[in-house]
XYZ file of C-alpha atoms in Angstrom:
353
model
C -1.374 -2.791 11.676
C -3.630 0.169 10.815
C -7.310 -0.883 11.090
C -6.385 -3.725 13.469
C -8.999 -2.619 16.011
C -11.549 -2.391 13.203
C -10.791 -5.982 12.213
C -11.231 -7.195 15.780
C -14.594 -5.458 16.161
C -15.947 -6.763 12.857
C -14.683 -10.245 13.651
C -16.316 -10.155 17.082
C -19.641 -8.978 15.629
C -19.728 -11.762 13.021
C -18.570 -14.430 15.483
C -21.184 -13.434 18.060
C -23.880 -13.947 15.439
C -22.576 -17.206 13.983
C -22.111 -18.741 17.450
C -25.672 -17.904 18.402
C -28.244 -20.697 18.402
C -30.883 -18.398 16.940
C -29.799 -16.488 13.824
C -32.775 -14.251 13.086
C -33.357 -10.868 11.463
C -32.991 -9.037 14.780
C -29.579 -10.573 15.509
C -28.536 -9.899 11.901
C -29.477 -6.210 12.215
C -27.513 -5.959 15.479
C -24.437 -7.388 13.742
C -24.723 -4.890 10.874
C -25.130 -2.036 13.362
C -21.926 -3.044 15.181
C -19.978 -3.396 11.908
C -21.125 0.057 10.767
C -20.224 1.593 14.146
C -16.756 0.042 13.890
C -16.251 1.435 10.379
C -17.362 4.924 11.403
C -15.028 4.924 14.415
C -12.192 4.006 12.023
C -12.857 7.185 9.976
C -14.504 5.431 7.025
C -16.761 7.860 5.149
C -20.430 7.880 6.248
C -21.728 7.401 2.679
C -19.539 4.327 2.244
C -20.811 2.849 5.500
C -24.426 3.450 4.508
C -23.794 1.819 1.137
C -22.171 -1.198 2.829
C -25.151 -1.556 5.161
C -27.577 -1.623 2.242
C -25.444 -4.093 0.283
C -25.199 -6.573 3.176
C -28.931 -6.393 3.888
C -29.769 -6.840 0.203
C -27.514 -9.908 -0.074
C -29.128 -11.623 2.929
C -32.933 -11.193 2.568
C -34.112 -13.050 5.679
C -37.786 -13.011 4.712
C -37.234 -14.869 1.426
C -34.334 -17.218 2.253
C -35.103 -20.917 1.590
C -34.932 -23.139 4.717
C -32.018 -25.142 3.258
C -29.739 -22.094 3.097
C -26.965 -22.011 5.708
C -27.572 -18.509 7.061
C -24.360 -18.346 9.089
C -22.123 -19.141 6.123
C -24.082 -16.791 3.865
C -23.649 -13.949 6.360
C -19.910 -14.617 6.769
C -19.370 -14.686 3.008
C -21.474 -11.566 2.459
C -19.598 -9.520 5.071
C -16.248 -10.636 3.624
C -17.274 -9.888 0.019
C -18.653 -6.435 0.874
C -15.515 -5.480 2.818
C -13.409 -6.550 -0.171
C -15.611 -4.365 -2.400
C -14.816 -1.354 -0.171
C -11.106 -1.519 -1.035
C -11.386 -2.877 -4.581
C -12.199 -0.236 -7.240
C -11.873 -2.887 -10.004
C -9.216 -0.811 -11.762
C -6.005 -2.344 -13.079
C -2.854 -0.465 -11.996
C 0.014 0.219 -14.372
C 2.481 -2.654 -14.778
C 6.017 -1.646 -15.843
C 7.756 -3.562 -18.618
C 11.415 -4.432 -18.926
C 13.306 -3.195 -21.968
C 11.796 0.302 -21.883
C 11.946 3.287 -19.534
C 8.917 3.388 -17.211
C 8.621 6.825 -15.571
C 6.786 6.939 -12.226
C 5.960 10.234 -10.501
C 5.163 10.495 -6.776
C 2.752 13.113 -5.385
C 1.189 13.647 -1.962
C 0.977 15.692 1.203
C 4.107 16.802 3.035
C 5.119 14.281 5.690
C 3.374 11.336 4.026
C 6.687 9.538 3.505
C 7.126 10.006 -0.256
C 10.934 10.140 -0.302
C 11.378 6.968 1.740
C 8.650 5.211 -0.242
C 10.367 6.167 -3.522
C 13.453 4.258 -2.430
C 11.387 1.312 -1.178
C 9.607 1.034 -4.532
C 12.865 1.356 -6.482
C 14.362 -1.427 -4.389
C 11.218 -3.535 -4.861
C 11.645 -3.385 -8.633
C 15.414 -3.760 -8.401
C 15.068 -7.116 -6.605
C 12.799 -8.249 -9.444
C 15.374 -7.648 -12.151
C 14.523 -4.061 -13.159
C 17.205 -1.376 -13.433
C 15.806 1.330 -11.161
C 16.860 4.951 -10.566
C 15.629 7.897 -8.480
C 15.176 11.584 -9.357
C 14.724 14.227 -6.644
C 12.459 16.988 -7.994
C 11.711 18.306 -4.501
C 13.456 21.684 -4.562
C 11.170 23.154 -1.880
C 11.954 21.151 1.266
C 15.367 21.719 2.819
C 17.276 18.468 2.984
C 15.023 16.603 0.538
C 17.857 15.796 -1.876
C 20.168 14.811 0.988
C 17.533 12.416 2.326
C 16.961 10.817 -1.070
C 20.727 10.591 -1.695
C 21.260 8.910 1.675
C 18.444 6.389 1.107
C 19.525 5.668 -2.471
C 23.171 5.183 -1.495
C 22.192 2.768 1.270
C 20.006 0.777 -1.142
C 22.635 1.010 -3.935
C 20.251 2.765 -6.335
C 21.481 5.448 -8.815
C 20.032 8.916 -8.187
C 19.873 12.415 -9.686
C 19.219 15.813 -8.140
C 20.461 19.402 -8.041
C 21.572 21.720 -5.249
C 21.471 24.819 -7.488
C 18.478 24.457 -9.831
C 15.276 25.739 -8.187
C 12.781 24.780 -10.905
C 11.550 21.254 -10.079
C 10.237 20.692 -13.613
C 13.724 21.311 -15.033
C 15.365 18.982 -12.491
C 12.780 16.274 -13.170
C 13.171 16.556 -16.951
C 16.984 16.458 -16.761
C 16.965 13.457 -14.437
C 14.481 11.499 -16.534
C 16.411 12.304 -19.733
C 19.682 11.148 -18.141
C 18.312 7.787 -16.983
C 16.389 7.201 -20.211
C 19.644 7.702 -22.110
C 21.260 5.135 -19.801
C 18.372 2.730 -20.497
C 17.017 2.342 -16.973
C 13.770 0.363 -16.732
C 12.273 2.224 -13.752
C 12.720 5.978 -13.204
C 10.986 7.225 -10.045
C 10.553 10.989 -9.613
C 10.060 12.364 -6.090
C 8.227 15.706 -5.802
C 7.511 18.245 -3.055
C 4.724 17.640 -0.567
C 1.739 19.883 -1.134
C -1.756 20.608 0.216
C -4.942 21.087 -1.818
C -5.144 24.729 -0.658
C -1.666 25.516 -2.040
C -2.677 26.426 -5.588
C 0.823 27.464 -6.711
C 2.252 24.099 -5.690
C -0.547 22.286 -7.500
C 0.281 24.252 -10.661
C 3.935 23.292 -10.155
C 2.901 19.628 -9.868
C 1.111 19.729 -13.222
C 4.148 21.453 -14.780
C 6.385 18.585 -13.628
C 3.890 16.103 -15.012
C 3.876 17.895 -18.368
C 7.691 18.020 -18.433
C 8.296 14.306 -17.818
C 5.081 12.679 -19.137
C 5.049 9.878 -16.523
C 3.684 6.439 -17.355
C 2.175 6.356 -13.878
C 1.513 8.922 -11.154
C 1.235 7.547 -7.614
C -0.415 9.284 -4.656
C 1.378 8.547 -1.382
C -1.182 8.755 1.415
C -0.491 8.778 5.147
C -2.496 5.936 6.702
C -3.117 8.038 9.817
C -4.627 11.060 8.042
C -8.245 10.242 8.929
C -11.277 11.962 7.398
C -9.133 14.429 5.411
C -7.967 11.605 3.133
C -11.055 11.730 0.930
C -10.966 15.461 0.129
C -7.185 15.560 -0.294
C -7.105 12.535 -2.603
C -9.980 13.948 -4.665
C -8.057 17.235 -5.094
C -4.891 15.408 -6.195
C -6.933 13.238 -8.555
C -8.437 16.300 -10.233
C -5.036 17.972 -10.652
C -2.675 15.059 -11.353
C -5.018 12.176 -12.242
C -2.910 9.632 -10.357
C -3.421 5.978 -11.243
C -2.434 4.267 -7.990
C -2.195 4.817 -4.229
C 0.457 3.758 -1.721
C -0.637 3.887 1.925
C 2.190 4.592 4.389
C 2.530 4.246 8.181
C 0.282 1.187 8.362
C 2.363 -0.306 11.177
C 0.751 1.984 13.757
C -2.560 1.789 15.587
C -4.343 4.736 13.958
C -7.902 4.363 12.692
C -6.861 4.271 9.028
C -10.332 4.230 7.496
C -9.588 7.405 5.571
C -7.464 5.331 3.201
C -10.514 3.242 2.315
C -12.484 6.436 1.690
C -9.726 7.665 -0.656
C -10.045 4.529 -2.787
C -13.789 5.014 -3.128
C -13.517 8.766 -3.783
C -11.008 8.374 -6.628
C -11.820 4.853 -7.924
C -8.084 4.203 -7.796
C -6.393 1.002 -6.600
C -4.024 0.749 -3.656
C -0.876 -1.017 -4.895
C 1.386 -1.112 -1.826
C 1.313 -0.627 1.943
C 4.245 0.869 3.826
C 4.570 -1.363 6.898
C 7.631 0.115 8.615
C 10.760 2.246 8.266
C 13.097 -0.331 6.711
C 13.656 -0.691 2.971
C 11.939 -4.095 2.905
C 8.826 -2.769 4.648
C 6.739 -2.403 1.510
C 3.940 -4.921 1.132
C 2.074 -5.507 -2.109
C -1.630 -4.764 -1.653
C -4.359 -7.092 -2.835
C -7.982 -6.587 -1.669
C -8.860 -10.155 -0.649
C -5.625 -10.962 1.229
C -5.850 -7.558 2.955
C -9.351 -8.258 4.266
C -8.299 -11.793 5.238
C -5.473 -10.325 7.310
C -7.775 -7.629 8.701
C -10.173 -10.302 9.959
C -7.386 -12.395 11.462
C -7.209 -15.000 8.702
C -3.557 -14.257 7.873
C -1.930 -13.556 4.509
C 0.513 -16.279 3.535
C 1.007 -14.883 0.011
C 2.626 -11.667 1.272
C 4.730 -13.639 3.764
C 6.118 -15.840 0.981
C 6.834 -12.775 -1.194
C 8.605 -11.074 1.714
C 10.810 -14.121 2.341
C 11.686 -14.248 -1.363
C 12.599 -10.543 -1.343
C 14.939 -11.056 1.617
C 16.674 -14.141 0.216
C 16.642 -13.348 -3.528
C 20.132 -13.228 -5.020
C 21.556 -13.725 -1.535
C 25.088 -15.140 -1.578
C 24.325 -16.705 1.804
C 21.287 -18.549 0.432
C 23.258 -19.856 -2.561
C 26.154 -21.008 -0.384
C 23.791 -22.752 2.044
C 22.074 -24.516 -0.850
C 25.442 -25.827 -2.062
C 26.304 -27.093 1.423
C 22.947 -28.813 1.938
C 23.192 -30.405 -1.522
C 26.540 -31.836 -0.452
C 25.119 -33.084 2.852
C 26.819 -30.365 4.922
C 25.230 -27.932 7.404
C 27.704 -26.123 9.657
C 27.247 -23.871 12.669
C 28.163 -20.924 10.410
C 25.373 -21.912 7.973
C 22.969 -21.978 10.914
C 24.075 -18.525 12.113
C 23.810 -16.958 8.636
C 20.329 -18.388 8.096
C 19.169 -17.070 11.470
C 20.537 -13.657 10.426
C 18.487 -13.837 7.198
C 15.362 -14.630 9.208
C 16.025 -11.644 11.496
C 16.154 -9.370 8.430
C 12.541 -10.294 7.685
C 11.394 -8.332 10.724
C 8.533 -9.348 13.024
C 6.334 -12.083 11.561
C 3.289 -10.744 13.417
C 3.076 -8.032 10.749
C 2.137 -10.721 8.224
C 0.452 -13.337 10.398
C -3.044 -13.462 11.895
C -3.705 -10.904 14.605
């Protein structure tokens, strides 16, 4: 998990203080110093770290605390709440509705994993009863359409693209029009990767946006990008005004604090985390459960959702239910259920560190 080392260091700093017999202002300051050092080493923006330091100190005024106050619990709660505030911009992301065409446009740097994430998101909605489709408007990268076609075919998701049309705005508009006519609920448009210094590509991005009028624009951000995340996300925000962020490559050991800085810089919520290469490796993001998992408390909600995604509409699950209802459980039932569990991937990704 990205930020895993950060979680361990913060946890250790808080635990060292709460296990101490003497919780005084000096020990409290030492804990804050260690937490701030951990955040800085994880590439979290300096201004954010300074703001966090002030917020924690303001919430625990040692000089004026009544004797009856449990200082250890107050400190634990304060650290948790302030870490949640770092990744929670208090902005509601777009929620698609069934019965109408919801157009979602993906933007981001090249190599961030947009094309794979497009398919993951389409499959996420598909398993929840939405009719989802994909449009490849990346006419710049060689093999982009082939990659999307391969992913979409594997996930059994309809797709649209062109091997001859070079104008991405035209391809995007044609694809969206086609799937709107066919009454798809979710239409996800993949676009070329671009950098803030590539002005022509940024103009192209706004042209695509104008052509398809998306209900939501999502920035796909590489979780390993580091300090560059803040400036890049701010540039994309100014040009495309995206309303949500998906962080990819969070299954590695990179610092990952740049993603937190991107949230603060754009006041935009993270909605999903890419946790691996498989189609099911897309985890819904929620600030409190994320910090709980970061600090080793686990996140049972995402585990339950992942299990439901694996077993939903599964013929195996329905057949097993019938057998169990009839008082039957065969060796074949056992094997098929073990296979379903294996599809979930490693549980350590969703359990306490």
